[in-house]
Structure formats: C-alpha cells, structure tokens
GROMACS .gro file of C-alpha atoms in nm:
model
  273
    1MET     CA    1   1.897  -0.523   0.427
    2LYS     CA    2   1.622  -0.755   0.554
    3LYS     CA    3   1.343  -0.808   0.300
    4MET     CA    4   0.985  -0.924   0.338
    5ILE     CA    5   0.907  -1.157   0.048
    6PHE     CA    6   0.540  -1.219  -0.040
    7LEU     CA    7   0.472  -1.515  -0.267
    8ASP     CA    8   0.154  -1.607  -0.449
    9LEU     CA    9   0.073  -1.978  -0.423
   10ASP     CA   10  -0.086  -2.130  -0.737
   11GLY     CA   11   0.127  -2.057  -1.041
   12THR     CA   12   0.414  -1.919  -0.832
   13ILE     CA   13   0.516  -2.165  -0.559
   14ARG     CA   14   0.296  -2.450  -0.676
   15ASP     CA   15   0.166  -2.541  -1.020
   16PHE     CA   16  -0.201  -2.618  -1.078
   17ASP     CA   17  -0.110  -2.986  -1.108
   18GLY     CA   18   0.025  -2.986  -0.751
   19PHE     CA   19   0.395  -2.975  -0.847
   20ILE     CA   20   0.630  -2.772  -0.624
   21PRO     CA   21   0.985  -2.757  -0.763
   22ASN     CA   22   1.254  -2.860  -0.516
   23SER     CA   23   1.434  -2.540  -0.615
   24ALA     CA   24   1.139  -2.335  -0.481
   25LYS     CA   25   1.160  -2.513  -0.145
   26GLU     CA   26   1.537  -2.455  -0.136
   27ALA     CA   27   1.496  -2.085  -0.220
   28VAL     CA   28   1.246  -2.027   0.062
   29MET     CA   29   1.461  -2.208   0.318
   30ALA     CA   30   1.780  -2.031   0.210
   31ALA     CA   31   1.623  -1.684   0.216
   32ARG     CA   32   1.489  -1.740   0.568
   33ARG     CA   33   1.831  -1.864   0.682
   34ASN     CA   34   1.974  -1.541   0.544
   35GLY     CA   35   1.746  -1.337   0.772
   36HIS     CA   36   1.466  -1.249   0.532
   37GLU     CA   37   1.098  -1.319   0.602
   38VAL     CA   38   0.901  -1.521   0.348
   39LEU     CA   39   0.520  -1.511   0.348
   40VAL     CA   40   0.243  -1.665   0.136
   41SER     CA   41  -0.014  -1.435  -0.026
   42THR     CA   42  -0.293  -1.633  -0.190
   43GLY     CA   43  -0.656  -1.625  -0.292
   44ARG     CA   44  -0.701  -1.964  -0.127
   45PRO     CA   45  -0.869  -1.993   0.214
   46TYR     CA   46  -0.640  -2.043   0.511
   47PHE     CA   47  -0.754  -2.398   0.583
   48HIS     CA   48  -0.622  -2.521   0.245
   49LEU     CA   49  -0.263  -2.433   0.315
   50GLU     CA   50  -0.148  -2.705   0.552
   51ASN     CA   51  -0.199  -2.975   0.290
   52LEU     CA   52  -0.082  -2.768  -0.006
   53LEU     CA   53   0.244  -2.653   0.155
   54SER     CA   54   0.330  -2.960   0.360
   55GLY     CA   55   0.693  -2.949   0.472
   56MET     CA   56   0.745  -2.579   0.395
   57GLU     CA   57   0.768  -2.312   0.665
   58PHE     CA   58   0.672  -1.947   0.630
   59ASP     CA   59   0.663  -1.638   0.850
   60GLY     CA   60   0.302  -1.548   0.775
   61PHE     CA   61   0.002  -1.589   0.549
   62ILE     CA   62  -0.232  -1.360   0.357
   63THR     CA   63  -0.531  -1.566   0.246
   64GLY     CA   64  -0.865  -1.504   0.077
   65SER     CA   65  -0.685  -1.246  -0.143
   66GLY     CA   66  -0.626  -1.028   0.164
   67SER     CA   67  -0.930  -1.110   0.377
   68TYR     CA   68  -0.735  -1.296   0.646
   69VAL     CA   69  -0.384  -1.202   0.758
   70LEU     CA   70  -0.187  -1.419   1.000
   71TYR     CA   71   0.163  -1.305   1.096
   72LYS     CA   72   0.376  -1.502   1.341
   73GLU     CA   73   0.056  -1.670   1.470
   74GLU     CA   74  -0.119  -1.335   1.530
   75CYS     CA   75  -0.429  -1.242   1.329
   76LEU     CA   76  -0.375  -0.885   1.206
   77ARG     CA   77  -0.674  -0.851   0.975
   78HIS     CA   78  -0.999  -1.033   0.906
   79LYS     CA   79  -1.256  -0.881   0.670
   80PHE     CA   80  -1.598  -1.016   0.573
   81ILE     CA   81  -1.873  -0.935   0.326
   82THR     CA   82  -2.159  -0.753   0.500
   83GLN     CA   83  -2.464  -0.972   0.549
   84PHE     CA   84  -2.698  -0.762   0.334
   85THR     CA   85  -2.451  -0.751   0.043
   86TYR     CA   86  -2.377  -1.121   0.081
   87LEU     CA   87  -2.746  -1.215   0.056
   88SER     CA   88  -2.803  -0.977  -0.236
   89LEU     CA   89  -2.512  -1.123  -0.432
   90CYS     CA   90  -2.632  -1.479  -0.368
   91SER     CA   91  -2.970  -1.384  -0.513
   92TYR     CA   92  -2.810  -1.217  -0.818
   93LEU     CA   93  -2.588  -1.516  -0.900
   94LEU     CA   94  -2.874  -1.762  -0.856
   95ASP     CA   95  -3.095  -1.553  -1.086
   96HIS     CA   96  -2.818  -1.573  -1.350
   97HIS     CA   97  -2.778  -1.951  -1.315
   98CYS     CA   98  -2.426  -1.933  -1.176
   99ALA     CA   99  -2.263  -2.196  -0.959
  100PHE     CA  100  -2.064  -2.046  -0.673
  101GLU     CA  101  -1.860  -2.137  -0.369
  102LEU     CA  102  -1.874  -1.936  -0.046
  103MET     CA  103  -1.542  -1.909   0.133
  104THR     CA  104  -1.448  -1.858   0.497
  105TYR     CA  105  -1.097  -1.903   0.633
  106GLN     CA  106  -1.206  -2.235   0.784
  107ASN     CA  107  -1.418  -2.391   0.507
  108THR     CA  108  -1.594  -2.355   0.171
  109TYR     CA  109  -1.967  -2.397   0.118
  110LEU     CA  110  -2.211  -2.466  -0.163
  111LEU     CA  111  -2.587  -2.417  -0.173
  112ARG     CA  112  -2.757  -2.751  -0.218
  113GLN     CA  113  -2.963  -2.612  -0.506
  114CYS     CA  114  -2.638  -2.537  -0.693
  115GLN     CA  115  -2.493  -2.884  -0.652
  116LYS     CA  116  -2.575  -3.024  -0.998
  117SER     CA  117  -2.464  -2.714  -1.188
  118TYR     CA  118  -2.151  -2.687  -0.973
  119GLN     CA  119  -2.055  -3.047  -1.048
  120LYS     CA  120  -2.114  -2.994  -1.419
  121LEU     CA  121  -1.908  -2.677  -1.438
  122SER     CA  122  -1.632  -2.795  -1.205
  123GLN     CA  123  -1.594  -3.103  -1.427
  124LYS     CA  124  -1.497  -2.867  -1.709
  125VAL     CA  125  -1.229  -2.717  -1.485
  126THR     CA  126  -1.106  -3.065  -1.397
  127GLU     CA  127  -1.079  -3.146  -1.768
  128SER     CA  128  -0.879  -2.826  -1.826
  129ILE     CA  129  -0.632  -2.918  -1.552
  130GLY     CA  130  -0.609  -3.283  -1.658
  131GLU     CA  131  -0.518  -3.600  -1.473
  132THR     CA  132  -0.356  -3.413  -1.185
  133ALA     CA  133  -0.671  -3.213  -1.098
  134PRO     CA  134  -0.725  -3.402  -0.769
  135ARG     CA  135  -0.402  -3.245  -0.644
  136PHE     CA  136  -0.547  -2.899  -0.704
  137VAL     CA  137  -0.899  -2.944  -0.572
  138GLU     CA  138  -0.881  -2.990  -0.196
  139SER     CA  139  -1.231  -3.117  -0.123
  140PHE     CA  140  -1.593  -3.077  -0.226
  141PRO     CA  141  -1.755  -2.779  -0.050
  142THR     CA  142  -1.984  -2.839   0.247
  143LEU     CA  143  -2.348  -2.834   0.136
  144ILE     CA  144  -2.588  -2.586   0.298
  145ASP     CA  145  -2.960  -2.533   0.248
  146THR     CA  146  -2.980  -2.152   0.255
  147PRO     CA  147  -2.732  -1.861   0.258
  148LEU     CA  148  -2.844  -1.791   0.616
  149ASP     CA  149  -2.681  -2.116   0.731
  150ILE     CA  150  -2.336  -1.953   0.738
  151HIS     CA  151  -2.180  -1.620   0.834
  152GLU     CA  152  -1.855  -1.427   0.802
  153ILE     CA  153  -1.810  -1.492   0.430
  154GLU     CA  154  -1.476  -1.371   0.296
  155LYS     CA  155  -1.512  -1.442  -0.072
  156PHE     CA  156  -1.729  -1.572  -0.358
  157PHE     CA  157  -1.590  -1.790  -0.635
  158PHE     CA  158  -1.833  -1.828  -0.925
  159PHE     CA  159  -1.860  -2.022  -1.253
  160SER     CA  160  -2.086  -1.933  -1.542
  161GLU     CA  161  -2.140  -2.037  -1.901
  162SER     CA  162  -2.294  -1.701  -1.998
  163LEU     CA  163  -2.260  -1.423  -1.736
  164SER     CA  164  -1.956  -1.213  -1.824
  165LEU     CA  165  -1.715  -1.072  -1.571
  166GLU     CA  166  -1.776  -0.728  -1.722
  167GLU     CA  167  -2.148  -0.759  -1.646
  168VAL     CA  168  -2.072  -0.860  -1.286
  169LYS     CA  169  -1.837  -0.564  -1.249
  170LYS     CA  170  -2.103  -0.330  -1.389
  171HIS     CA  171  -2.350  -0.434  -1.118
  172TRP     CA  172  -2.113  -0.502  -0.827
  173GLY     CA  173  -1.790  -0.316  -0.893
  174THR     CA  174  -1.849  -0.056  -0.621
  175CYS     CA  175  -1.908  -0.323  -0.355
  176PHE     CA  176  -1.650  -0.582  -0.449
  177TYR     CA  177  -1.293  -0.635  -0.557
  178ILE     CA  178  -1.352  -0.851  -0.867
  179VAL     CA  179  -1.089  -1.042  -1.065
  180PRO     CA  180  -1.090  -1.330  -1.313
  181SER     CA  181  -1.016  -1.666  -1.156
  182SER     CA  182  -0.661  -1.794  -1.201
  183LEU     CA  183  -0.802  -2.147  -1.248
  184PRO     CA  184  -0.765  -2.299  -1.593
  185CYS     CA  185  -1.128  -2.315  -1.711
  186GLU     CA  186  -1.149  -2.317  -2.090
  187GLY     CA  187  -1.496  -2.234  -2.219
  188LEU     CA  188  -1.616  -2.100  -1.883
  189ILE     CA  189  -1.637  -1.761  -1.718
  190ALA     CA  190  -1.501  -1.771  -1.364
  191GLY     CA  191  -1.438  -1.493  -1.118
  192GLU     CA  192  -1.359  -1.409  -0.758
  193LEU     CA  193  -1.540  -1.145  -0.552
  194SER     CA  194  -1.411  -1.009  -0.222
  195PRO     CA  195  -1.507  -0.696  -0.024
  196SER     CA  196  -1.394  -0.378  -0.200
  197VAL     CA  197  -1.144  -0.306   0.080
  198VAL     CA  198  -0.977  -0.645   0.028
  199ASN     CA  199  -0.678  -0.721  -0.191
  200LYS     CA  200  -0.332  -0.864  -0.134
  201ALA     CA  201  -0.171  -0.519  -0.109
  202GLU     CA  202  -0.395  -0.430   0.188
  203GLY     CA  203  -0.289  -0.754   0.354
  204ILE     CA  204   0.075  -0.659   0.306
  205ARG     CA  205   0.012  -0.314   0.452
  206ALA     CA  206  -0.121  -0.473   0.772
  207ILE     CA  207   0.206  -0.663   0.813
  208LEU     CA  208   0.420  -0.360   0.724
  209ASN     CA  209   0.235  -0.151   0.983
  210LYS     CA  210   0.297  -0.417   1.246
  211ASN     CA  211   0.670  -0.404   1.171
  212GLU     CA  212   0.686  -0.027   1.112
  213LEU     CA  213   0.832  -0.089   0.767
  214GLU     CA  214   0.784   0.083   0.432
  215ALA     CA  215   0.694  -0.081   0.102
  216GLU     CA  216   1.056  -0.055  -0.012
  217ALA     CA  217   1.127  -0.354   0.212
  218VAL     CA  218   0.883  -0.571   0.011
  219ILE     CA  219   0.953  -0.810  -0.273
  220ALA     CA  220   0.631  -0.957  -0.417
  221ILE     CA  221   0.612  -1.240  -0.671
  222GLY     CA  222   0.299  -1.355  -0.854
  223ASP     CA  223   0.142  -1.465  -1.179
  224SER     CA  224  -0.229  -1.371  -1.195
  225ASP     CA  225  -0.464  -1.072  -1.182
  226ASN     CA  226  -0.518  -1.084  -0.806
  227ASP     CA  227  -0.140  -1.026  -0.767
  228ILE     CA  228  -0.137  -0.692  -0.951
  229GLU     CA  229  -0.195  -0.471  -0.646
  230MET     CA  230   0.075  -0.638  -0.439
  231LEU     CA  231   0.332  -0.617  -0.721
  232ALA     CA  232   0.247  -0.249  -0.769
  233LEU     CA  233   0.287  -0.183  -0.395
  234ALA     CA  234   0.617  -0.367  -0.354
  235GLY     CA  235   0.958  -0.209  -0.365
  236CYS     CA  236   1.021  -0.476  -0.629
  237GLY     CA  237   0.736  -0.661  -0.801
  238ILE     CA  238   0.829  -0.977  -0.990
  239ALA     CA  239   0.609  -1.162  -1.240
  240MET     CA  240   0.650  -1.531  -1.308
  241GLY     CA  241   0.740  -1.623  -1.666
  242ASN     CA  242   0.417  -1.821  -1.683
  243GLY     CA  243   0.218  -1.521  -1.558
  244ASN     CA  244  -0.058  -1.319  -1.725
  245ASP     CA  245   0.037  -1.027  -1.949
  246SER     CA  246  -0.147  -0.791  -1.712
  247VAL     CA  247   0.083  -0.896  -1.427
  248LYS     CA  248   0.396  -0.870  -1.637
  249ALA     CA  249   0.292  -0.516  -1.736
  250VAL     CA  250   0.321  -0.391  -1.375
  251ALA     CA  251   0.629  -0.596  -1.282
  252ASP     CA  252   0.976  -0.456  -1.227
  253TYR     CA  253   1.127  -0.788  -1.333
  254ILE     CA  254   1.004  -1.105  -1.505
  255THR     CA  255   1.158  -1.430  -1.390
  256ARG     CA  256   1.149  -1.772  -1.555
  257PRO     CA  257   0.835  -1.991  -1.550
  258LEU     CA  258   0.758  -2.192  -1.238
  259LYS     CA  259   0.864  -2.524  -1.392
  260GLU     CA  260   1.194  -2.371  -1.505
  261ASP     CA  261   1.296  -2.289  -1.146
  262GLY     CA  262   1.146  -1.942  -1.176
  263LEU     CA  263   1.116  -1.879  -0.803
  264TYR     CA  264   1.477  -1.979  -0.733
  265HIS     CA  265   1.595  -1.764  -1.023
  266ALA     CA  266   1.402  -1.463  -0.883
  267PHE     CA  267   1.552  -1.507  -0.535
  268GLU     CA  268   1.897  -1.538  -0.683
  269HIS     CA  269   1.847  -1.232  -0.905
  270MET     CA  270   1.745  -1.024  -0.603
  271GLY     CA  271   2.045  -1.139  -0.395
  272LEU     CA  272   1.827  -1.311  -0.136
  273ILE     CA  273   2.020  -1.638  -0.162
   0.00000   0.00000   0.00000
C-alpha cells in the first residue's frame, strides 16, 4: 500500500550541526523508488529549504509549522497572522524586552530596534550549538524600521531571558499555536508562535484532502514539540531516539537517534525500503 511519509527537518533528517546521514538520503530515495511519497514538514520557512536539503528530492513541503503547504509545485494552503494581532503581539514582545524574528515563506525580518538584543541572545544559541552553528543559521534577518514595513507574517520566533512560555501562552494562547523552540538555547527562553489554525497536522490534512486519502496512509516522523500533532494524526507516528519525551509519549514507535541512522531504521521497520 502506498504511504505518504512526512518528515520533520531539524533533528530528524538533519542535525542542528548541519549533518545529514547518508543513510537518511538513501532511505528517502529508496522509499520514493518503491512508490511512496516523501514530504518535508518543518517549522522553517520555505526559502531555507533549497540550501538545507541540497541534492535531496521530495514530493512536497509543509513549512512554517503548517502555514505554507506546497505539493507537487501547487500551493494548497497559505495562512497568515491577521494584521491587528500581528501588531499587538509585536508591541507585547517589545514591552517585555524580547528579541524576535518575523517569518514569511520568502524571508525573515528583524526590527532595527531589536538588533542589539537579537545579536546578544542569538550568540547564546550559537554557543549552545557550537562550532557548526553557521551550518544551522541560514542568514541574518532583513532589518526593518517598523512592523508596518512587512505583511503576510506566518510566524514569530522569539528569545527572552525572563519572559516564560507559560506567560506568553496565558496572554496569547487563544490566538496562537505556541510551542517551545527546538533550537538548543541553554539559559534562554525561546518559542514559536503561529496562527491558532496552524500546525503540521493541518498541513498534512490539506495534502490528504487533495489526494482523497485518510490519515491511515500517513507515516510521520519527528523529534520536537511542533511534531506532536502530526504524529498524533498519522496512521503511524514515529519519534526519533533523540526526540523530546513529549514526542515519544504520543509515538507509536521510537526509532534510533538521527546520528545512529534513525531515519533509515524507521523506514526499514515500516517496510518502506
């Protein structure tokens, strides 16, 4: 039976240091040769993927944690934060001295007034990742003067030294889908905020509807909190061995860690290759 396989990117296909095991590349190619469809489902913006997945081919992409869905070169879904909510959240994060990136599927942006704090906090992330951090960070965000300089924002990514994720959820949980960042950032609070109707499972549903398929056809593999909904939706949800405990708790199967050929092992276990 043909399967649709949805793979998280960072921590699943690719490690935070930029390493993609050859076995992962082989697994994706072999599964597609066997008639299955393999798709990427990531919190990253779409424009990052060409460089991060150079040499690998996929049947579709869910990016921005479900904001943008591209399947066989057709856009099936594109969701944005409403302008009023976007401006209100910018004001809230600035009042709480947070540094934050604004994401569209084509670029990321940073308010000029946040530049110094962003550089300070992002340096801590770089130190957590280590020498290979440049392979994780694609580019410095484009600087803008005011939030009104850009439109069609898909997602916020924020850093803070004091504002807890619980406090953000208390104020914004009804408007946003809020998860901790999967980035290694010891000593920092970091989170991702997308519209409340956006998560990876909703992106998968758009592709299933296009193909008139049920969730039983889906195998989903991931490692972090923004993967929980897609693993719960899938006919079979698989957690990486290096994944968070919260992801493993909803998984039907736990494979090996990424650097121990975890993706290949999962494909083999499921009879895809």
